[in-house]
mmCIF file of C-alpha atoms in Angstrom:
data_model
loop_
_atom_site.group_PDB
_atom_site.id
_atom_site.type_symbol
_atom_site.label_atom_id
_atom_site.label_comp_id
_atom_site.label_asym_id
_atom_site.label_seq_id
_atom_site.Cartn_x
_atom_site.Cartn_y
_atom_site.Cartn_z
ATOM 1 C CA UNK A 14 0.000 0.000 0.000
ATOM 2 C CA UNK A 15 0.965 3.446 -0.806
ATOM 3 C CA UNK A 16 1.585 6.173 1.823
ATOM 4 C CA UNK A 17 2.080 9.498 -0.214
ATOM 5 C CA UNK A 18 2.251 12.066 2.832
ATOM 6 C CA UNK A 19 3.249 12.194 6.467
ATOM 7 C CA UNK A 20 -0.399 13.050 7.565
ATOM 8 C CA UNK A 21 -1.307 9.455 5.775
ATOM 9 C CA UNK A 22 1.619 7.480 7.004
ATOM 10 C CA UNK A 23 0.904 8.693 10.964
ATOM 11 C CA UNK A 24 -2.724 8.472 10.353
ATOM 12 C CA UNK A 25 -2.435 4.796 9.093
ATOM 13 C CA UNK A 26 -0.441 3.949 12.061
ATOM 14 C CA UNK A 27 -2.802 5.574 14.636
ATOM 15 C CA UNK A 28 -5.957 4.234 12.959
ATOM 16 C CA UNK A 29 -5.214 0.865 12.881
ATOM 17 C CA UNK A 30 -3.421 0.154 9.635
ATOM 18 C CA UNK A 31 -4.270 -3.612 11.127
ATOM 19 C CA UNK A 32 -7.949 -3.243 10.282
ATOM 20 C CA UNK A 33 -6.695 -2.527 6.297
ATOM 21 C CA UNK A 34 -4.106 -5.407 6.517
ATOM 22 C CA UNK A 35 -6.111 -8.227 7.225
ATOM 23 C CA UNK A 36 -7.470 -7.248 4.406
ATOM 24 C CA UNK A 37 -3.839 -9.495 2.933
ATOM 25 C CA UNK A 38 -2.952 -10.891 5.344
ATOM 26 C CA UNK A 39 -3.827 -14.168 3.758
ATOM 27 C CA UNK A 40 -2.745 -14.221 0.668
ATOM 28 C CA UNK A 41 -3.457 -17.917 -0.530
ATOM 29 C CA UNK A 42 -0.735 -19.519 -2.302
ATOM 30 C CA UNK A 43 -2.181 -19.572 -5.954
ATOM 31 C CA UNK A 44 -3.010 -16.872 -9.093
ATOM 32 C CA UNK A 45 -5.911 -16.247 -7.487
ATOM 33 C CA UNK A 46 -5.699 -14.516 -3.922
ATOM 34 C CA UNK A 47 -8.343 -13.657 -1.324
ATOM 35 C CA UNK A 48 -7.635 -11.159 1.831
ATOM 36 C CA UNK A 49 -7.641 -13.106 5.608
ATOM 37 C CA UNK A 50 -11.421 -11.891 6.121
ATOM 38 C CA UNK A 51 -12.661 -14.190 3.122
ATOM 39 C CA UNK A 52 -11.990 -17.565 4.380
ATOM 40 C CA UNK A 53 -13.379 -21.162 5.444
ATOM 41 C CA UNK A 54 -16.281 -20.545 8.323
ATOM 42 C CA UNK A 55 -16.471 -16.210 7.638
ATOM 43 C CA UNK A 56 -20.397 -15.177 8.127
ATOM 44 C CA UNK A 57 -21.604 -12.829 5.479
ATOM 45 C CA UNK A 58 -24.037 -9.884 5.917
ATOM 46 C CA UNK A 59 -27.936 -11.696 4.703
ATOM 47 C CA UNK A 60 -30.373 -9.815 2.158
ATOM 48 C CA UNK A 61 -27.553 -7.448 1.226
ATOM 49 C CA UNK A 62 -24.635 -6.608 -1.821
ATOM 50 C CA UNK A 63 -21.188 -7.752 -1.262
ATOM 51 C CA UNK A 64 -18.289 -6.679 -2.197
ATOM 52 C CA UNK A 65 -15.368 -9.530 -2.628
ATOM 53 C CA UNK A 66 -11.952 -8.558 -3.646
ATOM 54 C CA UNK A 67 -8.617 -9.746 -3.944
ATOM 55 C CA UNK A 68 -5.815 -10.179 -6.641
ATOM 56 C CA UNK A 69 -5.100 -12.406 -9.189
ATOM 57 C CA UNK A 70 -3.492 -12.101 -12.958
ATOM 58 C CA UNK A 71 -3.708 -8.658 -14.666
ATOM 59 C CA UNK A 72 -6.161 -9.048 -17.734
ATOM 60 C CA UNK A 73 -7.401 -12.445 -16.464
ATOM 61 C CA UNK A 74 -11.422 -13.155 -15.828
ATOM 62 C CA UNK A 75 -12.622 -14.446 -12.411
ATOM 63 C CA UNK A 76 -15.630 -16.016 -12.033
ATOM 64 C CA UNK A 77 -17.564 -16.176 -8.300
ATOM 65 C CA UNK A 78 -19.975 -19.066 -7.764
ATOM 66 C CA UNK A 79 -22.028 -18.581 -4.747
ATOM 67 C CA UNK A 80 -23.609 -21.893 -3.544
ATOM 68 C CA UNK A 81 -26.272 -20.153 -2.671
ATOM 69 C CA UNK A 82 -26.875 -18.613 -6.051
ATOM 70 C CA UNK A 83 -27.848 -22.103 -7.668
ATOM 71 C CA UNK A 84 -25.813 -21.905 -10.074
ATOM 72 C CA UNK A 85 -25.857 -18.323 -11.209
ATOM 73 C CA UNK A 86 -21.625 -16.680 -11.889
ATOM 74 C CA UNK A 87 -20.550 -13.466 -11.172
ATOM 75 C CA UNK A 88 -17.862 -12.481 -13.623
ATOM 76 C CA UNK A 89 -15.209 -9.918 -13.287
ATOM 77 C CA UNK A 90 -11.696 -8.798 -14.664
ATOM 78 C CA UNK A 91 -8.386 -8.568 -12.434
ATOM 79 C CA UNK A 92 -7.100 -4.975 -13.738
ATOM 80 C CA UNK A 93 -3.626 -4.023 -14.836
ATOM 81 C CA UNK A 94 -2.060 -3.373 -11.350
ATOM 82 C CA UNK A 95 -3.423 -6.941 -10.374
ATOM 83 C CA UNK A 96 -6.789 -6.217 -7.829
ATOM 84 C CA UNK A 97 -10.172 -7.360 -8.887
ATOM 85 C CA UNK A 98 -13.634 -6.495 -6.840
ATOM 86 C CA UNK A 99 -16.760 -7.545 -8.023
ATOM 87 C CA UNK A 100 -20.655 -7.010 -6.704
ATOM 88 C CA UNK A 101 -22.373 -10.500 -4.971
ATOM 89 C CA UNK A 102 -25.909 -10.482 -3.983
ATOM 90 C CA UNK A 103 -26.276 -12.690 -0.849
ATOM 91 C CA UNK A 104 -29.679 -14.275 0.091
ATOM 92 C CA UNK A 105 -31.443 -14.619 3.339
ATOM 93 C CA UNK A 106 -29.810 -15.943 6.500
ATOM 94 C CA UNK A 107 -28.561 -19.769 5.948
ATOM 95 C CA UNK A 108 -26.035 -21.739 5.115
ATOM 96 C CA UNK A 109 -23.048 -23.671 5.455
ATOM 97 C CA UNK A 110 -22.785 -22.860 2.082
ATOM 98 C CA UNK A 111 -19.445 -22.801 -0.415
ATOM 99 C CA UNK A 112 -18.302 -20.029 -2.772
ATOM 100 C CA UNK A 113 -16.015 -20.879 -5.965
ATOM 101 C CA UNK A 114 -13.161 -18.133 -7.161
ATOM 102 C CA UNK A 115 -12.357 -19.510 -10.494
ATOM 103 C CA UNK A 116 -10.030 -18.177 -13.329
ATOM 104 C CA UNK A 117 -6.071 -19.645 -13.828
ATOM 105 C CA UNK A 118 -6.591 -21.024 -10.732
ATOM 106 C CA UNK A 119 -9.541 -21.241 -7.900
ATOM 107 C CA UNK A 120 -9.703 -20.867 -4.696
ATOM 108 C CA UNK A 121 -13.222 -22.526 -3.092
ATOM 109 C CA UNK A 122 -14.316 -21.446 0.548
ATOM 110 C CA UNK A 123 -16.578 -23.691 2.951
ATOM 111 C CA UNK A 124 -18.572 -23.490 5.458
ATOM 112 C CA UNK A 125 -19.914 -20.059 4.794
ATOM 113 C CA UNK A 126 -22.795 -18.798 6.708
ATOM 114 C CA UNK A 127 -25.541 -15.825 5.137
ATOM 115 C CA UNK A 128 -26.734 -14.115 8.798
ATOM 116 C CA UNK A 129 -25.682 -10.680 10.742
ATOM 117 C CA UNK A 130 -22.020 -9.408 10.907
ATOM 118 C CA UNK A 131 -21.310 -6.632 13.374
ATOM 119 C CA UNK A 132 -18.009 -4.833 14.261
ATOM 120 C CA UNK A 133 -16.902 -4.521 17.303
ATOM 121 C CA UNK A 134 -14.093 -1.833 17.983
ATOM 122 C CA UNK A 135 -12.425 0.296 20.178
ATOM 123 C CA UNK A 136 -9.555 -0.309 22.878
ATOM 124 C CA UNK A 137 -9.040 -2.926 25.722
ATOM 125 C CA UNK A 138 -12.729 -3.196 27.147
ATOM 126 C CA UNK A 139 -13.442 -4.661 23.549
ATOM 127 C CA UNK A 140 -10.571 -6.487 23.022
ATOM 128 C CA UNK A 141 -10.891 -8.317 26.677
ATOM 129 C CA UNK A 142 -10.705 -11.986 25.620
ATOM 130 C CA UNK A 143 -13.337 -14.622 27.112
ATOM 131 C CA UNK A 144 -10.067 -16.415 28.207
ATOM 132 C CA UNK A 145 -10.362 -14.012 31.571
ATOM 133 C CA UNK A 146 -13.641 -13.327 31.866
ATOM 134 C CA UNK A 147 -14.693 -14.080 35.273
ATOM 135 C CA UNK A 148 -17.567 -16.538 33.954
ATOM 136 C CA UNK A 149 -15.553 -18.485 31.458
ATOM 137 C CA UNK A 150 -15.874 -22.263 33.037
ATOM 138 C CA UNK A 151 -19.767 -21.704 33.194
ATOM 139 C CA UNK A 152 -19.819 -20.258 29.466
ATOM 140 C CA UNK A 153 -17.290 -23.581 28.589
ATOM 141 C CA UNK A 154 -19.763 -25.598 29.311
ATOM 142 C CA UNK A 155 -22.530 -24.173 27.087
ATOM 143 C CA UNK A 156 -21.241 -22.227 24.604
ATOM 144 C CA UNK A 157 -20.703 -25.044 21.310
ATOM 145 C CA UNK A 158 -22.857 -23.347 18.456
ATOM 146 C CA UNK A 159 -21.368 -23.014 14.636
ATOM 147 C CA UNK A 160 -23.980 -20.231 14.033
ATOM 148 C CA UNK A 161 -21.894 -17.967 16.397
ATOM 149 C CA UNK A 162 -18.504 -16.878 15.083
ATOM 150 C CA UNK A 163 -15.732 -14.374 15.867
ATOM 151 C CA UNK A 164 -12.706 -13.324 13.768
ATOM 152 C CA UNK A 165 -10.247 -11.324 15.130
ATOM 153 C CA UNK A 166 -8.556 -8.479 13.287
ATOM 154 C CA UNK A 167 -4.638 -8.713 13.527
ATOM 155 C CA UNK A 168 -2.686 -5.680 15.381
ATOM 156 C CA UNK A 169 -0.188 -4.566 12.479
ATOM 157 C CA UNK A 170 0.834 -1.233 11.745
ATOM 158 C CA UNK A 171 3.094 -1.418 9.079
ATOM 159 C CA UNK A 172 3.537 -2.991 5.412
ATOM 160 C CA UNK A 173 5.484 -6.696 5.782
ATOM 161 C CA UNK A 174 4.730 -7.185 9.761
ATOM 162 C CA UNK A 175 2.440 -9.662 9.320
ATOM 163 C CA UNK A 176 5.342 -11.570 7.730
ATOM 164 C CA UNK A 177 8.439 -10.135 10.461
ATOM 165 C CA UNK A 178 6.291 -12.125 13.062
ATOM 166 C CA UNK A 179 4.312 -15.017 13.679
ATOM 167 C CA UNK A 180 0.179 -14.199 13.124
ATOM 168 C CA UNK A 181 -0.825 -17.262 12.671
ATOM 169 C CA UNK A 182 -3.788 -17.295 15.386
ATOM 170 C CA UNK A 183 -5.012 -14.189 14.643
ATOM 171 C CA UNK A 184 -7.015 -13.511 11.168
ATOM 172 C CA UNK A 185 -9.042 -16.664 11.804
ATOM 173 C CA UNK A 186 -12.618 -17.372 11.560
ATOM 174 C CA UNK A 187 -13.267 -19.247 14.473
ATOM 175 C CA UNK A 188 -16.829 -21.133 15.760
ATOM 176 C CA UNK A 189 -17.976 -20.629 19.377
ATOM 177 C CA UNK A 190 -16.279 -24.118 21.435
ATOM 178 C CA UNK A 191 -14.401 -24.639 23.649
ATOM 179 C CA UNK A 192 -11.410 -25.035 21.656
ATOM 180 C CA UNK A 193 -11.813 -20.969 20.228
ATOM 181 C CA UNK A 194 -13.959 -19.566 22.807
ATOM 182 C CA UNK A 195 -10.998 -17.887 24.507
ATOM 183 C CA UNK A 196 -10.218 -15.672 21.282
ATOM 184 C CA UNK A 197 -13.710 -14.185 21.530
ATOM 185 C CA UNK A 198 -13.822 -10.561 22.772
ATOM 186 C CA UNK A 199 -15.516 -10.842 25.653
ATOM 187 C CA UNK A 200 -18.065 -7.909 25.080
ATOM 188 C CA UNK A 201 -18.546 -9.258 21.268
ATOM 189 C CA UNK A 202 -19.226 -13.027 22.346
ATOM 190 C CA UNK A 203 -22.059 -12.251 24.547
ATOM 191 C CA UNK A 204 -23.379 -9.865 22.056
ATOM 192 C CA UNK A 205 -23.831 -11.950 19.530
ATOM 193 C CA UNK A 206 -24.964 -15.307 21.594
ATOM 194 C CA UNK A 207 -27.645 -12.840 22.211
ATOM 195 C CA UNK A 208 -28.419 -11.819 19.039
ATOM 196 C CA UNK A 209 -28.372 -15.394 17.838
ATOM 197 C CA UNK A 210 -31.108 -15.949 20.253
ATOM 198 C CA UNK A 211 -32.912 -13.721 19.353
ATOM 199 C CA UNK A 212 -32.801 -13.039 15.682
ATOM 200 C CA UNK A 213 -32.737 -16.845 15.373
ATOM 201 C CA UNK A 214 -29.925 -16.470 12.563
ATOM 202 C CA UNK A 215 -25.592 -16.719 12.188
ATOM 203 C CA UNK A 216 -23.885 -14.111 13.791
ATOM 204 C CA UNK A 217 -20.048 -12.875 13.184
ATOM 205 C CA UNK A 218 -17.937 -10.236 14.906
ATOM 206 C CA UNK A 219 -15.580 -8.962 13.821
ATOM 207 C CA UNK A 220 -13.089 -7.683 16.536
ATOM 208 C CA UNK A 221 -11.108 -5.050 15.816
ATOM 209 C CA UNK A 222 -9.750 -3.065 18.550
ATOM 210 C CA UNK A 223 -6.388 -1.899 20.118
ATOM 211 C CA UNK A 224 -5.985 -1.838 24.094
ATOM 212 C CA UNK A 225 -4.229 2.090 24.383
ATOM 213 C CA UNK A 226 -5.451 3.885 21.739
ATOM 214 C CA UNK A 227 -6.921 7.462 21.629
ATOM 215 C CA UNK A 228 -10.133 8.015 19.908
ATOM 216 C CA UNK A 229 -9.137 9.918 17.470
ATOM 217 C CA UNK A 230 -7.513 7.098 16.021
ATOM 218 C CA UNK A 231 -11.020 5.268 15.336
ATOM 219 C CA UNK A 232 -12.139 8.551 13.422
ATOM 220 C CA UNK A 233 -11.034 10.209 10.095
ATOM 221 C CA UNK A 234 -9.010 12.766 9.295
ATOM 222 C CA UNK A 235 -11.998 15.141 8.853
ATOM 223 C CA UNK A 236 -13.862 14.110 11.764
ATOM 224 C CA UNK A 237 -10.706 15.106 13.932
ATOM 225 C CA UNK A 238 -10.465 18.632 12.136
ATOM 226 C CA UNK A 239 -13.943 18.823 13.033
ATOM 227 C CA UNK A 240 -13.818 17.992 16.525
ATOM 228 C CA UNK A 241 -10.489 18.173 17.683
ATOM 229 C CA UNK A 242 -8.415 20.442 16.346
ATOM 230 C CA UNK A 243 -5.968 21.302 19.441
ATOM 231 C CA UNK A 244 -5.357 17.368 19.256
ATOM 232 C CA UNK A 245 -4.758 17.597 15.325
ATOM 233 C CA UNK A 246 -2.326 20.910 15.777
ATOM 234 C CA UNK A 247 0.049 18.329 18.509
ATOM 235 C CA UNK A 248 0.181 15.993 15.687
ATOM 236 C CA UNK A 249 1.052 18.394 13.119
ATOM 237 C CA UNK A 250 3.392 19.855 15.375
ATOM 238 C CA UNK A 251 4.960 16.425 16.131
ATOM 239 C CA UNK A 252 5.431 15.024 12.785
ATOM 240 C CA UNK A 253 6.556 18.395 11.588
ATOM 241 C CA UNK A 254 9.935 17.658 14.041
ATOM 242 C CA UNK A 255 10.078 13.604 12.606
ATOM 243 C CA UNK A 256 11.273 11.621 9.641
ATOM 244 C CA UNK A 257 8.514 9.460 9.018
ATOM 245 C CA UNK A 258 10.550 7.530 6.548
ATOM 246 C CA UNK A 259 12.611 6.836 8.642
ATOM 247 C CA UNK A 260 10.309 6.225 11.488
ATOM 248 C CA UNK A 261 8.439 3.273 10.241
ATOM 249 C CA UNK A 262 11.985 1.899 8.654
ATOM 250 C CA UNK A 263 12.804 1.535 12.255
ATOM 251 C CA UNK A 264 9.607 -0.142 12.857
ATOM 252 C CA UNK A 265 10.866 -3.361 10.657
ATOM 253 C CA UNK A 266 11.989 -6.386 13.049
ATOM 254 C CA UNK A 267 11.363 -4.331 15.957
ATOM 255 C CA UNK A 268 10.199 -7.343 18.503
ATOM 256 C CA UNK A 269 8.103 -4.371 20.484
ATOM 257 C CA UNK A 270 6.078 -4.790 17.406
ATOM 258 C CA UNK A 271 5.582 -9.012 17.667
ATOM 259 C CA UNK A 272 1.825 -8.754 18.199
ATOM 260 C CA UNK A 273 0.928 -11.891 16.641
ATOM 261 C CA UNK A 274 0.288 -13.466 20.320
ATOM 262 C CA UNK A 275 -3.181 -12.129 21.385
ATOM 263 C CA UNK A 276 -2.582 -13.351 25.002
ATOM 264 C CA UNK A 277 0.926 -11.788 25.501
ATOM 265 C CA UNK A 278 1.345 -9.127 27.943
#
């Protein structure tokens, strides 16, 4: 990803550059690539449009076959700088179902469920994990449902640290047992149990949150103009007195920066 100015390069870090990298995260080992948050067991917003993306061949056609479609294809072209995004109706709430990503090469996802998908930001009272929650050896016992799912947005803040550390248990779909229920956010898990209840459909959260942060980091540049601009005048006079090349250069191998653990201190 491109950073073209200082105000985008400290922005990205303070607004959780990790929400736009699991966005690659994953990048599957074939022509045809998909970002972390389209994977095996992901929950997909019901009785809307969808937007899937990813990249693939330049010039090359990729074709999108949603089981639930029965049989109808959603075509599209990966462009000249390699990125393709195309337009997929979903249905109403259901599922496991499988989607197809065919062109060179394809990519098929399972277990896919059609229901609600919330997000659930902000700093450490959202990212509390079920693993301390106080109530965690009653919730053990009860909490095995596959309509209730959580994936959990990876803390990264700079191009290539997914790839300096080890991530590999974050950017996961993962089904409420006892095996995953400690990944849950806390806050987000009973949430959505809740809702599941309720609404009698799937449910996915998406968690992504970062224990420390201000809130202006969660808002846009504008917003912050808006609303707070002796907080925007310290960052302008901070960054005036950096080198923000340098600054994230230094940020490469850094082990401050190894957040791929989500239960590390």
């Amino acid at each position: 990803m491109e950073i073209n100015t200082r105000m985008k390069k400290y922005h990205h870090y303070l607004t959780l550059l990790s929400l736009f990298m699991l966005l690659g995260i994953l990048k599957l080992q074939a022509a045809i690539q998909l970002p972390a948050i389209f994977s095996n067991h992901m929950v997909l917003q019901r009785n809307s449009e969808l937007t899937f993306w990813g990249w693939g061949i330049p010039g090359e056609t990729i074709s999108i076959a949603p089981e639930w479609m029965k049989g109808e294809i959603i075509k599209t072209q990966v462009n000249n700088t390699g990125k393709w995004s195309a337009r997929v109706p979903s249905g109403e709430a259901g599922g496991p179902y499988e989607i197809r990503f065919s062109g060179s090469s394809e990519v098929t996802l399972t277990d896919v469920m059609l229901g609600e998908v919330w997000l659930c930001s902000g700093q450490s009272n959202m990212e509390f994990h079920m693993r301390y929650e106080k109530h965690l050896t009653e919730a053990l016992k009860v909490c095995v449902n596959p309509r209730v799912r959580f994936f959990d947005v990876p803390e990264v803040s700079y191009d290539g640290q997914d790839e300096e550390f080890d991530y590999s248990r974050m950017g996961i779909w993962r089904k409420a047992d006892p095996e995953n229920l400690e990944y849950f956010s806390a806050v987000g898990y009973y949430f959505e149990r809740e809702l599941e209840r309720v609404l009698d459909v799937p449910v996915g959260i998406i968690g992504c949150n970062w224990g420390g942060t201000r809130s202006c980091a969660w808002m846009s540049v504008e917003s912050v103009e808006r609303a707070g601009k002796p907080w925007m005048q310290m960052y302008e006079d901070r960054i005036a007195e950096m080198d923000m090349d340098e600054y994230w250069e230094t940020q490469h191998g850094n082990p401050m920066n190894h957040r791929g653990d989500p239960f590390a201190d």
